[in-house]
Structure formats: C-alpha cells, structure tokens
GROMACS .gro file of C-alpha atoms in nm:
model
  184
    1MET     CA    1   6.049  15.255  10.445
    2ALA     CA    2   5.901  15.043  10.170
    3MET     CA    3   6.120  14.813   9.963
    4MET     CA    4   6.194  14.990   9.646
    5THR     CA    5   6.189  14.734   9.358
    6ILE     CA    6   6.436  14.726   9.091
    7LYS     CA    7   6.248  14.916   8.837
    8GLU     CA    8   6.244  15.198   9.101
    9ARG     CA    9   6.600  15.160   9.200
   10THR     CA   10   6.738  15.123   8.794
   11GLY     CA   11   6.518  15.326   8.598
   12LEU     CA   12   6.568  15.061   8.333
   13LEU     CA   13   6.240  15.052   8.182
   14ASP     CA   14   6.244  15.435   8.186
   15VAL     CA   15   6.561  15.418   7.980
   16LEU     CA   16   6.408  15.183   7.693
   17ARG     CA   17   6.098  15.408   7.732
   18ASP     CA   18   6.290  15.738   7.638
   19ASN     CA   19   6.452  15.551   7.366
   20VAL     CA   20   6.163  15.405   7.223
   21GLU     CA   21   5.986  15.745   7.265
   22THR     CA   22   6.222  15.879   6.985
   23TRP     CA   23   6.159  15.639   6.740
   24SER     CA   24   5.867  15.819   6.570
   25ILE     CA   25   5.721  16.210   6.678
   26ARG     CA   26   5.479  16.098   6.439
   27VAL     CA   27   5.103  15.977   6.575
   28GLY     CA   28   4.846  15.721   6.506
   29ALA     CA   29   4.912  15.459   6.281
   30GLU     CA   30   5.183  15.670   6.133
   31ARG     CA   31   5.319  15.662   6.446
   32ARG     CA   32   5.290  15.284   6.505
   33ARG     CA   33   5.390  15.203   6.144
   34ASP     CA   34   5.736  15.376   6.255
   35GLN     CA   35   5.783  15.208   6.584
   36ARG     CA   36   5.737  14.855   6.413
   37ARG     CA   37   5.999  14.971   6.170
   38ALA     CA   38   6.228  15.073   6.392
   39PHE     CA   39   6.184  14.792   6.641
   40ALA     CA   40   6.267  14.582   6.324
   41TRP     CA   41   6.623  14.773   6.294
   42TYR     CA   42   6.664  14.784   6.626
   43TYR     CA   43   6.585  14.446   6.711
   44LEU     CA   44   6.541  14.185   6.440
   45VAL     CA   45   6.844  14.298   6.240
   46PRO     CA   46   7.073  14.205   6.536
   47THR     CA   47   6.877  13.858   6.570
   48ILE     CA   48   6.945  13.787   6.204
   49VAL     CA   49   7.314  13.910   6.218
   50SER     CA   50   7.377  13.700   6.568
   51LEU     CA   51   7.238  13.405   6.377
   52VAL     CA   52   7.432  13.371   6.122
   53PRO     CA   53   7.771  13.163   6.328
   54VAL     CA   54   7.494  12.954   6.479
   55ALA     CA   55   7.379  12.873   6.083
   56LEU     CA   56   7.749  12.835   5.981
   57ALA     CA   57   7.836  12.634   6.238
   58ILE     CA   58   7.531  12.363   6.231
   59THR     CA   59   7.613  12.355   5.847
   60HIS     CA   60   7.945  12.305   5.899
   61VAL     CA   61   8.065  12.575   5.627
   62HIS     CA   62   8.262  12.727   5.935
   63GLU     CA   63   8.268  12.784   6.286
   64ILE     CA   64   8.293  13.135   6.375
   65ARG     CA   65   8.436  13.220   6.747
   66VAL     CA   66   8.503  13.484   6.954
   67GLY     CA   67   8.922  13.529   7.036
   68GLY     CA   68   9.107  13.764   7.198
   69ILE     CA   69   8.858  13.830   7.530
   70GLY     CA   70   9.103  14.050   7.657
   71PRO     CA   71   9.155  14.330   7.424
   72ILE     CA   72   8.803  14.317   7.341
   73LEU     CA   73   8.667  14.350   7.630
   74SER     CA   74   8.942  14.661   7.710
   75GLY     CA   75   8.756  14.838   7.407
   76VAL     CA   76   8.430  14.776   7.516
   77SER     CA   77   8.549  14.935   7.865
   78ILE     CA   78   8.708  15.248   7.722
   79PHE     CA   79   8.419  15.306   7.436
   80THR     CA   80   8.108  15.282   7.753
   81GLY     CA   81   8.346  15.512   7.975
   82LEU     CA   82   8.351  15.729   7.696
   83LEU     CA   83   7.968  15.697   7.641
   84PHE     CA   84   7.891  15.798   7.981
   85GLY     CA   85   8.131  16.106   7.926
   86LEU     CA   86   7.899  16.209   7.595
   87LEU     CA   87   7.619  16.140   7.838
   88VAL     CA   88   7.718  16.425   8.056
   89LEU     CA   89   7.776  16.681   7.815
   90MET     CA   90   7.439  16.617   7.631
   91PHE     CA   91   7.320  16.685   7.965
   92ASN     CA   92   7.472  17.007   8.042
   93THR     CA   93   7.374  17.070   7.648
   94GLY     CA   94   7.051  17.016   7.734
   95VAL     CA   95   7.102  17.257   8.016
   96ALA     CA   96   7.199  17.521   7.845
   97VAL     CA   97   6.965  17.516   7.571
   98ARG     CA   98   6.657  17.493   7.838
   99LYS     CA   99   6.848  17.778   8.033
  100ASP     CA  100   6.941  18.018   7.724
  101ARG     CA  101   6.641  17.958   7.414
  102ALA     CA  102   6.630  18.278   7.290
  103VAL     CA  103   6.989  18.193   7.169
  104LEU     CA  104   6.824  17.906   6.960
  105GLU     CA  105   6.542  18.041   6.854
  106ASN     CA  106   6.601  17.977   6.455
  107ALA     CA  107   6.727  17.597   6.545
  108HIS     CA  108   6.394  17.427   6.439
  109GLY     CA  109   6.357  17.179   6.716
  110VAL     CA  110   6.708  17.159   6.803
  111ALA     CA  111   6.557  17.097   7.183
  112GLN     CA  112   6.393  16.842   7.090
  113VAL     CA  113   6.674  16.691   6.873
  114ILE     CA  114   6.908  16.714   7.173
  115ASP     CA  115   6.684  16.560   7.394
  116ASP     CA  116   6.610  16.241   7.177
  117ALA     CA  117   6.977  16.233   7.125
  118ARG     CA  118   7.061  16.212   7.538
  119ALA     CA  119   6.748  15.949   7.524
  120ASN     CA  120   6.927  15.708   7.271
  121VAL     CA  121   7.290  15.782   7.426
  122THR     CA  122   7.167  15.679   7.740
  123TYR     CA  123   7.021  15.358   7.607
  124SER     CA  124   7.349  15.287   7.434
  125ALA     CA  125   7.552  15.340   7.747
  126LEU     CA  126   7.330  15.067   7.912
  127VAL     CA  127   7.385  14.843   7.618
  128ALA     CA  128   7.735  14.941   7.602
  129LEU     CA  129   7.753  14.837   7.949
  130SER     CA  130   7.550  14.575   7.932
  131LEU     CA  131   7.800  14.402   7.633
  132ALA     CA  132   8.091  14.477   7.896
  133CYS     CA  133   7.896  14.277   8.138
  134VAL     CA  134   7.864  13.977   7.893
  135LEU     CA  135   8.185  13.974   7.833
  136ILE     CA  136   8.330  14.012   8.193
  137ALA     CA  137   8.065  13.666   8.226
  138ALA     CA  138   8.229  13.544   7.943
  139ALA     CA  139   8.582  13.589   8.031
  140ALA     CA  140   8.510  13.451   8.357
  141THR     CA  141   8.373  13.120   8.273
  142ASN     CA  142   8.625  13.057   7.990
  143ARG     CA  143   8.821  12.703   7.983
  144SER     CA  144   8.998  12.764   7.677
  145SER     CA  145   9.390  12.790   7.726
  146ASP     CA  146   9.430  13.004   7.386
  147GLY     CA  147   9.174  13.267   7.481
  148VAL     CA  148   8.950  13.163   7.288
  149LEU     CA  149   8.523  13.133   7.354
  150ASP     CA  150   8.319  12.847   7.342
  151TRP     CA  151   8.107  12.937   7.009
  152GLY     CA  152   7.796  12.949   7.256
  153TRP     CA  153   7.886  13.329   7.369
  154THR     CA  154   7.904  13.416   7.038
  155VAL     CA  155   7.556  13.479   6.968
  156PRO     CA  156   7.474  13.726   7.305
  157LEU     CA  157   7.818  13.898   7.203
  158VAL     CA  158   7.763  13.972   6.815
  159TRP     CA  159   7.372  14.054   6.892
  160LEU     CA  160   7.459  14.295   7.182
  161GLY     CA  161   7.761  14.472   6.900
  162THR     CA  162   7.521  14.455   6.686
  163HIS     CA  163   7.237  14.657   6.817
  164LEU     CA  164   7.488  14.919   6.987
  165LEU     CA  165   7.618  14.977   6.631
  166LEU     CA  166   7.296  15.076   6.480
  167ASN     CA  167   7.232  15.280   6.831
  168LEU     CA  168   7.527  15.443   6.778
  169LEU     CA  169   7.424  15.511   6.434
  170THR     CA  170   7.098  15.656   6.543
  171ILE     CA  171   7.325  15.880   6.765
  172LEU     CA  172   7.525  15.996   6.462
  173LYS     CA  173   7.241  16.081   6.267
  174ARG     CA  174   7.116  16.316   6.564
  175LEU     CA  175   7.406  16.451   6.622
  176ARG     CA  176   7.408  16.619   6.256
  177THR     CA  177   7.061  16.649   6.256
  178ALA     CA  178   7.148  16.904   6.569
  179PHE     CA  179   7.437  17.077   6.370
  180ASN     CA  180   7.222  17.133   6.090
  181ASN     CA  181   6.947  17.341   6.252
  182ILE     CA  182   7.156  17.520   6.456
  183THR     CA  183   7.441  17.604   6.158
  184ARG     CA  184   7.092  17.685   5.862
   0.00000   0.00000   0.00000
C-alpha cells in the first residue's frame, strides 16, 4: 500500500478549495473580481488588524499583549466544539434537502446556499481548531508568571481571531439567506 500524502490524509486543500468556491457564483472577469475582493476581505483585513499591535509597540504608543490565556483557550475550545456540532447539523440538513427536493421547490436555490454554508462552517471549524492549537502552543511556551503572553503571540492570535470572525459573519449571512429563501 502506497504512502498517502498529508494532502490526501487530511483533505485540507479540499476544505480551502470548497470555501473559496463559495466566494462567487459568477463566471469570467466578474468571478475573478469577486474573488479578489473576497481574498482582500478574508485575508488582508485580518493582516492589517493583526499588525496594529505591532505598529503600536514599535511607536511605543502602547504595547498590546494577550493576557488570561486559560479563559481564552477554554472559550475557543468550546466554540470550536460548537462549530463541529453545527457542521454535523449542516450535514444532516444537506442530506434531508437532497433526499426530499420537492419540499423546497419554491426555495430559490436553498440547496446551494446550504452547501455553501456547509463549506464555510467546515473552513471556520478548521480556523477555530488552528486558533486553539496556536493558543495551546502559546500557553505551553509562556514564560510569564502573570499569564500574559509575549507580544509575538499577539499577531497570529489576532489574525486567526479576526479571520474566524469574518468567516462567522459569512455563515450568518448564508443562514439568513437560506431562511429567507425558504420562507418567501
């Protein structure tokens, strides 16, 4: 039996690809424009936000450091578990929609919205899991007795937190769209 690559074992690229596919339903130049805008929203905005603490530290205006790592890690871990629960719910909903499409004849693309929401929830669960792992690494390497992390951990934590927040806003938008498509 041949050795499987990490890509084949984890499917991480598939999760990313599924999420990126939800950024636009258009084709051609309009699709590329939508995807550039989405890339800026999901990746450049968190980068800018995460560099603010660095700029403040460099200019000596104020040093921002993450403190109270225990409660933050607990909260992120619980939230990650809730995202996995939502993912299971999305899977069950997708199965029900595919099984009984006649119920949703007038739902105007709700099956696609649910599929997109599933892709977004899967990706968000992966980001939340990454955030929890970075928090664990930060806590494990923390040398401070007061529980405040070195400022170097601020950038990845703020980036992942902001990225997660933006993806959660997309999930809320998709759930609202699905509800509106079903009820109208």
